[in-house]
Short mmCIF file of C-alpha atoms in Angstrom, two decimals:
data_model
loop_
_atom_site.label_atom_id
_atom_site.label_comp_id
_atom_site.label_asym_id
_atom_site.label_seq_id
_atom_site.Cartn_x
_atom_site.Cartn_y
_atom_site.Cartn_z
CA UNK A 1 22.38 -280.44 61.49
CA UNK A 2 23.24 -279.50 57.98
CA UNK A 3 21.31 -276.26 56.68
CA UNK A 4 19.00 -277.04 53.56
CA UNK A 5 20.10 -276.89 50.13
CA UNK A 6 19.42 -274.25 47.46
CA UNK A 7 18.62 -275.02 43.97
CA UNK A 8 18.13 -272.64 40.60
CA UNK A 9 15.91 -273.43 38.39
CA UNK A 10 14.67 -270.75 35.37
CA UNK A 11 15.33 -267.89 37.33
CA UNK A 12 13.41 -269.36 40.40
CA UNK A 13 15.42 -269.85 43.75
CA UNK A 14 14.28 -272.77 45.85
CA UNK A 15 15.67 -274.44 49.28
CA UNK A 16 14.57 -277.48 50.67
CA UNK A 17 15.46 -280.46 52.99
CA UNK A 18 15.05 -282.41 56.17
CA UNK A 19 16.12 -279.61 58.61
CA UNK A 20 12.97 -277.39 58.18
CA UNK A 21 10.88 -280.09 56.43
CA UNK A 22 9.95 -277.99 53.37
CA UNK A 23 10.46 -276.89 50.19
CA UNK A 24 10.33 -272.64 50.03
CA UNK A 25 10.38 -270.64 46.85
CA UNK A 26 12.24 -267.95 48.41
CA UNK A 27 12.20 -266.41 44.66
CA UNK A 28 9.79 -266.35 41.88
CA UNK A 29 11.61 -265.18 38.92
CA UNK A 30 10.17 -267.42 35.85
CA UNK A 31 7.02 -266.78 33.97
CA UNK A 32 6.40 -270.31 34.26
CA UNK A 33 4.64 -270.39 37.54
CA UNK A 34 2.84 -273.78 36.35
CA UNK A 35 6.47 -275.45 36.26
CA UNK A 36 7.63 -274.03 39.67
CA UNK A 37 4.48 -275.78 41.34
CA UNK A 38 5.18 -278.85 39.66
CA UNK A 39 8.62 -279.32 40.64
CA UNK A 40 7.85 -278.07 44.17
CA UNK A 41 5.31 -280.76 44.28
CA UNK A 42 7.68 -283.59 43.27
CA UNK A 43 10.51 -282.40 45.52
CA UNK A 44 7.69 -282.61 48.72
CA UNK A 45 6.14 -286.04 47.44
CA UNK A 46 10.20 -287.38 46.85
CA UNK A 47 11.32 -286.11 50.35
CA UNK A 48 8.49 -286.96 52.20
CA UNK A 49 8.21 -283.22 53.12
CA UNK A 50 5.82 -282.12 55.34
CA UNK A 51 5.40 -278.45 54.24
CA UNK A 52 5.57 -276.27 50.85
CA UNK A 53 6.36 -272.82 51.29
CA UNK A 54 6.11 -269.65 48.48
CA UNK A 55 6.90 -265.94 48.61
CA UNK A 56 5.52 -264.74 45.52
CA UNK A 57 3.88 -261.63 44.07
CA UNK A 58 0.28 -260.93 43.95
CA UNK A 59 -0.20 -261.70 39.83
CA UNK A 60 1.34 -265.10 40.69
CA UNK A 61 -1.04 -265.77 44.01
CA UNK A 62 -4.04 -267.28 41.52
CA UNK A 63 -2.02 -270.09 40.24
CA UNK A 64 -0.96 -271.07 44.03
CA UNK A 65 -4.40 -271.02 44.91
CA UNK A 66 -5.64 -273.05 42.20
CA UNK A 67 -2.73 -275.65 43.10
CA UNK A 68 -4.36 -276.03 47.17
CA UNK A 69 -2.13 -273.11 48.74
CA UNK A 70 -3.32 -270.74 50.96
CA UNK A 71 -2.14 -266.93 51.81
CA UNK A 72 -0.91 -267.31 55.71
CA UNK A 73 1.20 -263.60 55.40
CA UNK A 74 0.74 -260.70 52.96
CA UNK A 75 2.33 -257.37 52.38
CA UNK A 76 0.93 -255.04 50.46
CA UNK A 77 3.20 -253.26 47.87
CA UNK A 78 5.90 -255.52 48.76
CA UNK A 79 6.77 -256.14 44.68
CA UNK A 80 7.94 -252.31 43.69
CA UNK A 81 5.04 -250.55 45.84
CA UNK A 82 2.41 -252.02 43.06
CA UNK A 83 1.98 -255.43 44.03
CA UNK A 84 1.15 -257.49 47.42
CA UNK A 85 3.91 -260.05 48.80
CA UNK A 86 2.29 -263.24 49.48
CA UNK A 87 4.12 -265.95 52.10
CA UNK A 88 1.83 -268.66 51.00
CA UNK A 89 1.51 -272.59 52.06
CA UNK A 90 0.54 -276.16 51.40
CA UNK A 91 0.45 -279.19 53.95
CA UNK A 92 0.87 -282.67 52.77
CA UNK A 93 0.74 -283.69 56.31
CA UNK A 94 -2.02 -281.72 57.69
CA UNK A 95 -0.60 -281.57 61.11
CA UNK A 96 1.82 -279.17 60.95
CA UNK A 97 -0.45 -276.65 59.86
CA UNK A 98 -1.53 -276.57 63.37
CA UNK A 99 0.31 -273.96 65.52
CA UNK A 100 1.67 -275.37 68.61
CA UNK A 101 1.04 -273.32 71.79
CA UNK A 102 -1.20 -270.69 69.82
CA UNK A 103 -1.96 -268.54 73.15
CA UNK A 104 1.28 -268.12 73.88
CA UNK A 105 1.52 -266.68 70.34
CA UNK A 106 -1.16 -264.24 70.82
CA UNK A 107 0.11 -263.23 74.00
CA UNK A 108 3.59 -262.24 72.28
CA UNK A 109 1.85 -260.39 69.62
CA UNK A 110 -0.80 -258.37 71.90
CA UNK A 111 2.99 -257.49 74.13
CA UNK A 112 4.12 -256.20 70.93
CA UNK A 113 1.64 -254.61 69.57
CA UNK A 114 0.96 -252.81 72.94
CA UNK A 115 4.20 -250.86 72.81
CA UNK A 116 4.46 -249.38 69.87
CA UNK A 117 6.51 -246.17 69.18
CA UNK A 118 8.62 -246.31 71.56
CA UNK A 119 11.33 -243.65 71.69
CA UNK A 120 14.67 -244.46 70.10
CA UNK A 121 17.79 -245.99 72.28
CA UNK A 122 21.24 -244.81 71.47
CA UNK A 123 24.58 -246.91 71.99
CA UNK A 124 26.69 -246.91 74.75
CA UNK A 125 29.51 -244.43 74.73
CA UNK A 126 32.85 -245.74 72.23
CA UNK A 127 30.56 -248.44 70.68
CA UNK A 128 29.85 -248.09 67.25
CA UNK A 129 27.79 -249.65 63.73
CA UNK A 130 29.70 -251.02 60.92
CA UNK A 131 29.05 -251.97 57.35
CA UNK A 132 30.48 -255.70 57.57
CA UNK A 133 33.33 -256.46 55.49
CA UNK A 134 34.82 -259.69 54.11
CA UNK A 135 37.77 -259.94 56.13
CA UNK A 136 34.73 -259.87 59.02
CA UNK A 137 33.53 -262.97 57.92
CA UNK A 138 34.94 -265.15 60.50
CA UNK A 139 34.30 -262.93 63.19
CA UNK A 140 30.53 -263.40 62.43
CA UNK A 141 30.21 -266.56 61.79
CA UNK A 142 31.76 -266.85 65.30
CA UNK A 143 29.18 -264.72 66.73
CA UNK A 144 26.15 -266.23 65.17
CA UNK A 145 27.65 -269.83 66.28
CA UNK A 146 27.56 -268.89 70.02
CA UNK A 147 23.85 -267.04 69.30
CA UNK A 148 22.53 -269.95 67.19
CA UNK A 149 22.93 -273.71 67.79
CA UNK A 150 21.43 -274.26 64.37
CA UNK A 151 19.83 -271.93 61.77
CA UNK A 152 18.37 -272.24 58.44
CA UNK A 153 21.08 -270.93 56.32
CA UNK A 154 25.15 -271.41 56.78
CA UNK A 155 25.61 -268.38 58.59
CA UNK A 156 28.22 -270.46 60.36
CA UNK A 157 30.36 -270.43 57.29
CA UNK A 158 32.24 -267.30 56.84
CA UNK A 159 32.60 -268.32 52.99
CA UNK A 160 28.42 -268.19 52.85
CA UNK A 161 28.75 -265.42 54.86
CA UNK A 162 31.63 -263.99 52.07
CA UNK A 163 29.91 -265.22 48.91
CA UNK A 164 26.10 -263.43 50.09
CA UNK A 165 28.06 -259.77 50.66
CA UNK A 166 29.34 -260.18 47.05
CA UNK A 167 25.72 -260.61 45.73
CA UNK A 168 22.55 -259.26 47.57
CA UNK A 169 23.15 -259.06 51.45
CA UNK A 170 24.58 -256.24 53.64
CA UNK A 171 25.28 -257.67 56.68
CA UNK A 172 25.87 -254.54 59.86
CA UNK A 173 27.27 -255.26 62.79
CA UNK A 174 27.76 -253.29 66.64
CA UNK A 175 31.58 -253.05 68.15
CA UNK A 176 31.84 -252.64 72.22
CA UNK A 177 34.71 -249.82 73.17
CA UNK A 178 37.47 -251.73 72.51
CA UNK A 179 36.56 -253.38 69.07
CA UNK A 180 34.64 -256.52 69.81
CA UNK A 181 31.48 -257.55 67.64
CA UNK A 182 29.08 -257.61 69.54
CA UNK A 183 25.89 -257.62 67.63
CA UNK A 184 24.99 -258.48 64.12
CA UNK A 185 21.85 -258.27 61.27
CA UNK A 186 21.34 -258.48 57.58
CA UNK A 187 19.70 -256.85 54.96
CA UNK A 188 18.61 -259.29 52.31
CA UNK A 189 17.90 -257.25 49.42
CA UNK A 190 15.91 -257.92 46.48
CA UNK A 191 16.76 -254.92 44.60
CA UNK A 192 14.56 -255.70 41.43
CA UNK A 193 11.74 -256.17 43.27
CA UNK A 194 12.80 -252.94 45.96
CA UNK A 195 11.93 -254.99 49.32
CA UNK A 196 14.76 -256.03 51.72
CA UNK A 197 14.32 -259.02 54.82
CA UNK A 198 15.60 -257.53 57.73
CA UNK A 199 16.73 -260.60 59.03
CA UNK A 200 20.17 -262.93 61.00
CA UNK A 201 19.78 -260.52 64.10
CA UNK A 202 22.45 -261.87 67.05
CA UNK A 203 23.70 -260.20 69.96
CA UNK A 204 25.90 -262.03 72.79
CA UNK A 205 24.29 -262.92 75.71
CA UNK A 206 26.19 -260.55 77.61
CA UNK A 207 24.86 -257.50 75.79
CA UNK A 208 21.52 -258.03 75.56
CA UNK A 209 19.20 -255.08 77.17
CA UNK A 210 21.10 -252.76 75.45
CA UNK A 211 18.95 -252.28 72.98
CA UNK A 212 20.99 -253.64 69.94
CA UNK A 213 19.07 -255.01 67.90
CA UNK A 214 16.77 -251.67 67.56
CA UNK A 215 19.79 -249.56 67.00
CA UNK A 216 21.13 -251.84 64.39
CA UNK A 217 17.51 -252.03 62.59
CA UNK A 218 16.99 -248.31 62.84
CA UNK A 219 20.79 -247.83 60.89
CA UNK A 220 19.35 -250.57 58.56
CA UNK A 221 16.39 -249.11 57.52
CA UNK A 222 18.32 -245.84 56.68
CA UNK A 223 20.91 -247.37 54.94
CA UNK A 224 18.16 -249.25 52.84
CA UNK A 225 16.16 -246.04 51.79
CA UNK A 226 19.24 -244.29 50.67
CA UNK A 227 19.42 -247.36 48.29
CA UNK A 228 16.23 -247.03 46.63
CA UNK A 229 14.93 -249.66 48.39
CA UNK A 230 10.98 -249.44 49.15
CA UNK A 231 9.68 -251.89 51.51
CA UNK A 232 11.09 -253.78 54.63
CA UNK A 233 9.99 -256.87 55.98
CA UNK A 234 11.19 -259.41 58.62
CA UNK A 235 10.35 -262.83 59.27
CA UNK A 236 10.63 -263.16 63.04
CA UNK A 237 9.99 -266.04 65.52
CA UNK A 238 6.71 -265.94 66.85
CA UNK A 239 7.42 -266.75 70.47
CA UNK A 240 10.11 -264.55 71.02
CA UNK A 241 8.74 -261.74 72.52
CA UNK A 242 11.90 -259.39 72.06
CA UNK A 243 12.12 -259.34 68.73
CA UNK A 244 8.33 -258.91 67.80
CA UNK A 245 8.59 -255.87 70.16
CA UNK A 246 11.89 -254.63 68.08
CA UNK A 247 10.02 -254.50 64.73
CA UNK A 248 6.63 -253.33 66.07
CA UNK A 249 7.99 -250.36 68.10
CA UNK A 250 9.75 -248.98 65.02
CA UNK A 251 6.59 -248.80 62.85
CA UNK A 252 6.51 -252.65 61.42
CA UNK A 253 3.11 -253.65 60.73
CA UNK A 254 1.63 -257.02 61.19
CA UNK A 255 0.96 -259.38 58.27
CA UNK A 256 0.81 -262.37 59.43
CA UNK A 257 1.72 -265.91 61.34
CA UNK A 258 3.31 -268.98 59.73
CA UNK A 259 2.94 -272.00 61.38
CA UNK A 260 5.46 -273.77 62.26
CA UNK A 261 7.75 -272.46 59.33
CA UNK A 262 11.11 -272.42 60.19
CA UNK A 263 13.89 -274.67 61.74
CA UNK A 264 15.81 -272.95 64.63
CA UNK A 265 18.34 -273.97 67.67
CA UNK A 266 16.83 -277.62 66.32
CA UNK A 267 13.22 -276.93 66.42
CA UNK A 268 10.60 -276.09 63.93
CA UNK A 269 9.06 -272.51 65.27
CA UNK A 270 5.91 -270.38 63.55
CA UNK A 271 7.16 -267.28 62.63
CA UNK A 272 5.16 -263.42 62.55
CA UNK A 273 6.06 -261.47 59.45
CA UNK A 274 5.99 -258.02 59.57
CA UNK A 275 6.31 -254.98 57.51
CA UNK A 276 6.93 -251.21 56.50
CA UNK A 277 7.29 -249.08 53.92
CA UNK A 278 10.79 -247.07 54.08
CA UNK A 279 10.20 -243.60 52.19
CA UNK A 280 10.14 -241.95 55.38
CA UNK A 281 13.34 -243.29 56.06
CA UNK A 282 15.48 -241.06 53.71
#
């Protein structure tokens, strides 16, 4: 399945398509909020889509709301520490609103929730975290391959994987004791607005337990406070109990559930976003 397409339009960044049904304003750059709607709109009633999805700051969260969205996610501060983040959503096709298997959602938050601050894990003797660098590229997109049948965005493609380090993403990886990557994440910054996604995590199958993905997010966050950044956030798969346990025992706070948001390994999944502010982290 082919990942969705991005399009610009006045400063606004938009993907959409038939692999997660939706059209998400991952960016809300314009002043012409009215406009943004519209085309979203037409790009929905055009594709048949069954889900319109927004990110936007707080000054911006009126117009949604006047235009039948609703706030399913918010972080406060998110925009520069003064204004709220707001993951916000409309349903042409009522349906999918609904969360599928909404216990089993609770359960996984409740897990997660319930073990908070946990002490920190450290990495196995000879292994070691690296800043990712574009000769890497293929590397990665090998490991996320074998971790991910399908994903949202071409992290198969070592030239997407290329083209996002020259922009706005830091990707960090783990190497086992003889040089093999063995685990990966990214920090998708928006530097403007000082917030990064902590997002893309992967480890192979044989080193799960380890603890990777916490080590990598603890180096993250670090890495992100030393560059001015304020607030972290991930957007994390709601039944997967690992990673909701990850975020929540470093400090993340809660801020929400989307339903059924996101296409991954060839199904559309609700996803918890979480939270935390990173001045601690210097």
């Amino acid at each position: 399945m082919q990942p969705d397409s991005l399009i610009r339009m006045t400063g606004a960044l938009l993907q959409h398509g038939p692999a997660s049904d939706r059209v998400y304003l991952m960016k809300l750059a314009s002043p012409d909020v009215p406009r943004i709607i519209r085309f979203m709109e037409q790009l929905a009633s055009t594709n048949g889509y069954s889900k319109l999805f927004a990110k936007v700051p707080g000054q911006a969260e009126g117009w949604f709301r006047a235009q039948g969205f609703k706030v399913e996610a918010r972080v406060p501060g998110m925009f520069n520490g003064s204004q709220d983040g707001c993951f916000m959503a409309k349903y042409p096709k009522r349906e999918r609103s609904v969360i599928s298997s909404p216990k089993l959602v609770q359960e996984v938050l409740s897990t997660a929730r319930e073990q908070r601050a946990h002490s920190g894990r450290s990495l196995p003797e000879g292994w070691k975290i690296e800043t990712m660098r574009p000769a890497d590229a293929d590397a990665m997109a090998d490991l996320y391959r074998l971790v991910f049948e399908t994903y949202p965005f071409p992290i198969h493609d070592p030239a997407y994987l290329r083209s996002t380090m020259d922009s706005h993403v830091r990707y960090f990886g783990i190497r086992d004791d003889r040089g093999s990557l063995t685990a990966l994440a990214s920090a998708e910054m928006d530097c403007a607005a000082g917030n990064v996604e902590m997002t893309d995590f992967a480890t192979l199958a044989k080193c799960r337990g380890k603890g990777l993905a916490s080590i990598l997010l603890a180096h993250m966050e670090k890495e992100m406070a030393k560059a001015g950044i304020d607030t972290a956030y991930t957007i994390a798969r709601a039944h997967a109990t690992g990673m909701n346990i990850v975020f929540a025992r470093q400090g993340y706070d809660f801020a929400g559930t989307l339903p059924n948001n996101t296409q991954i390994k060839g199904d559309l999944e609700s996803m918890n976003v979480w939270y935390k502010p990173l001045e601690a982290c210097n």
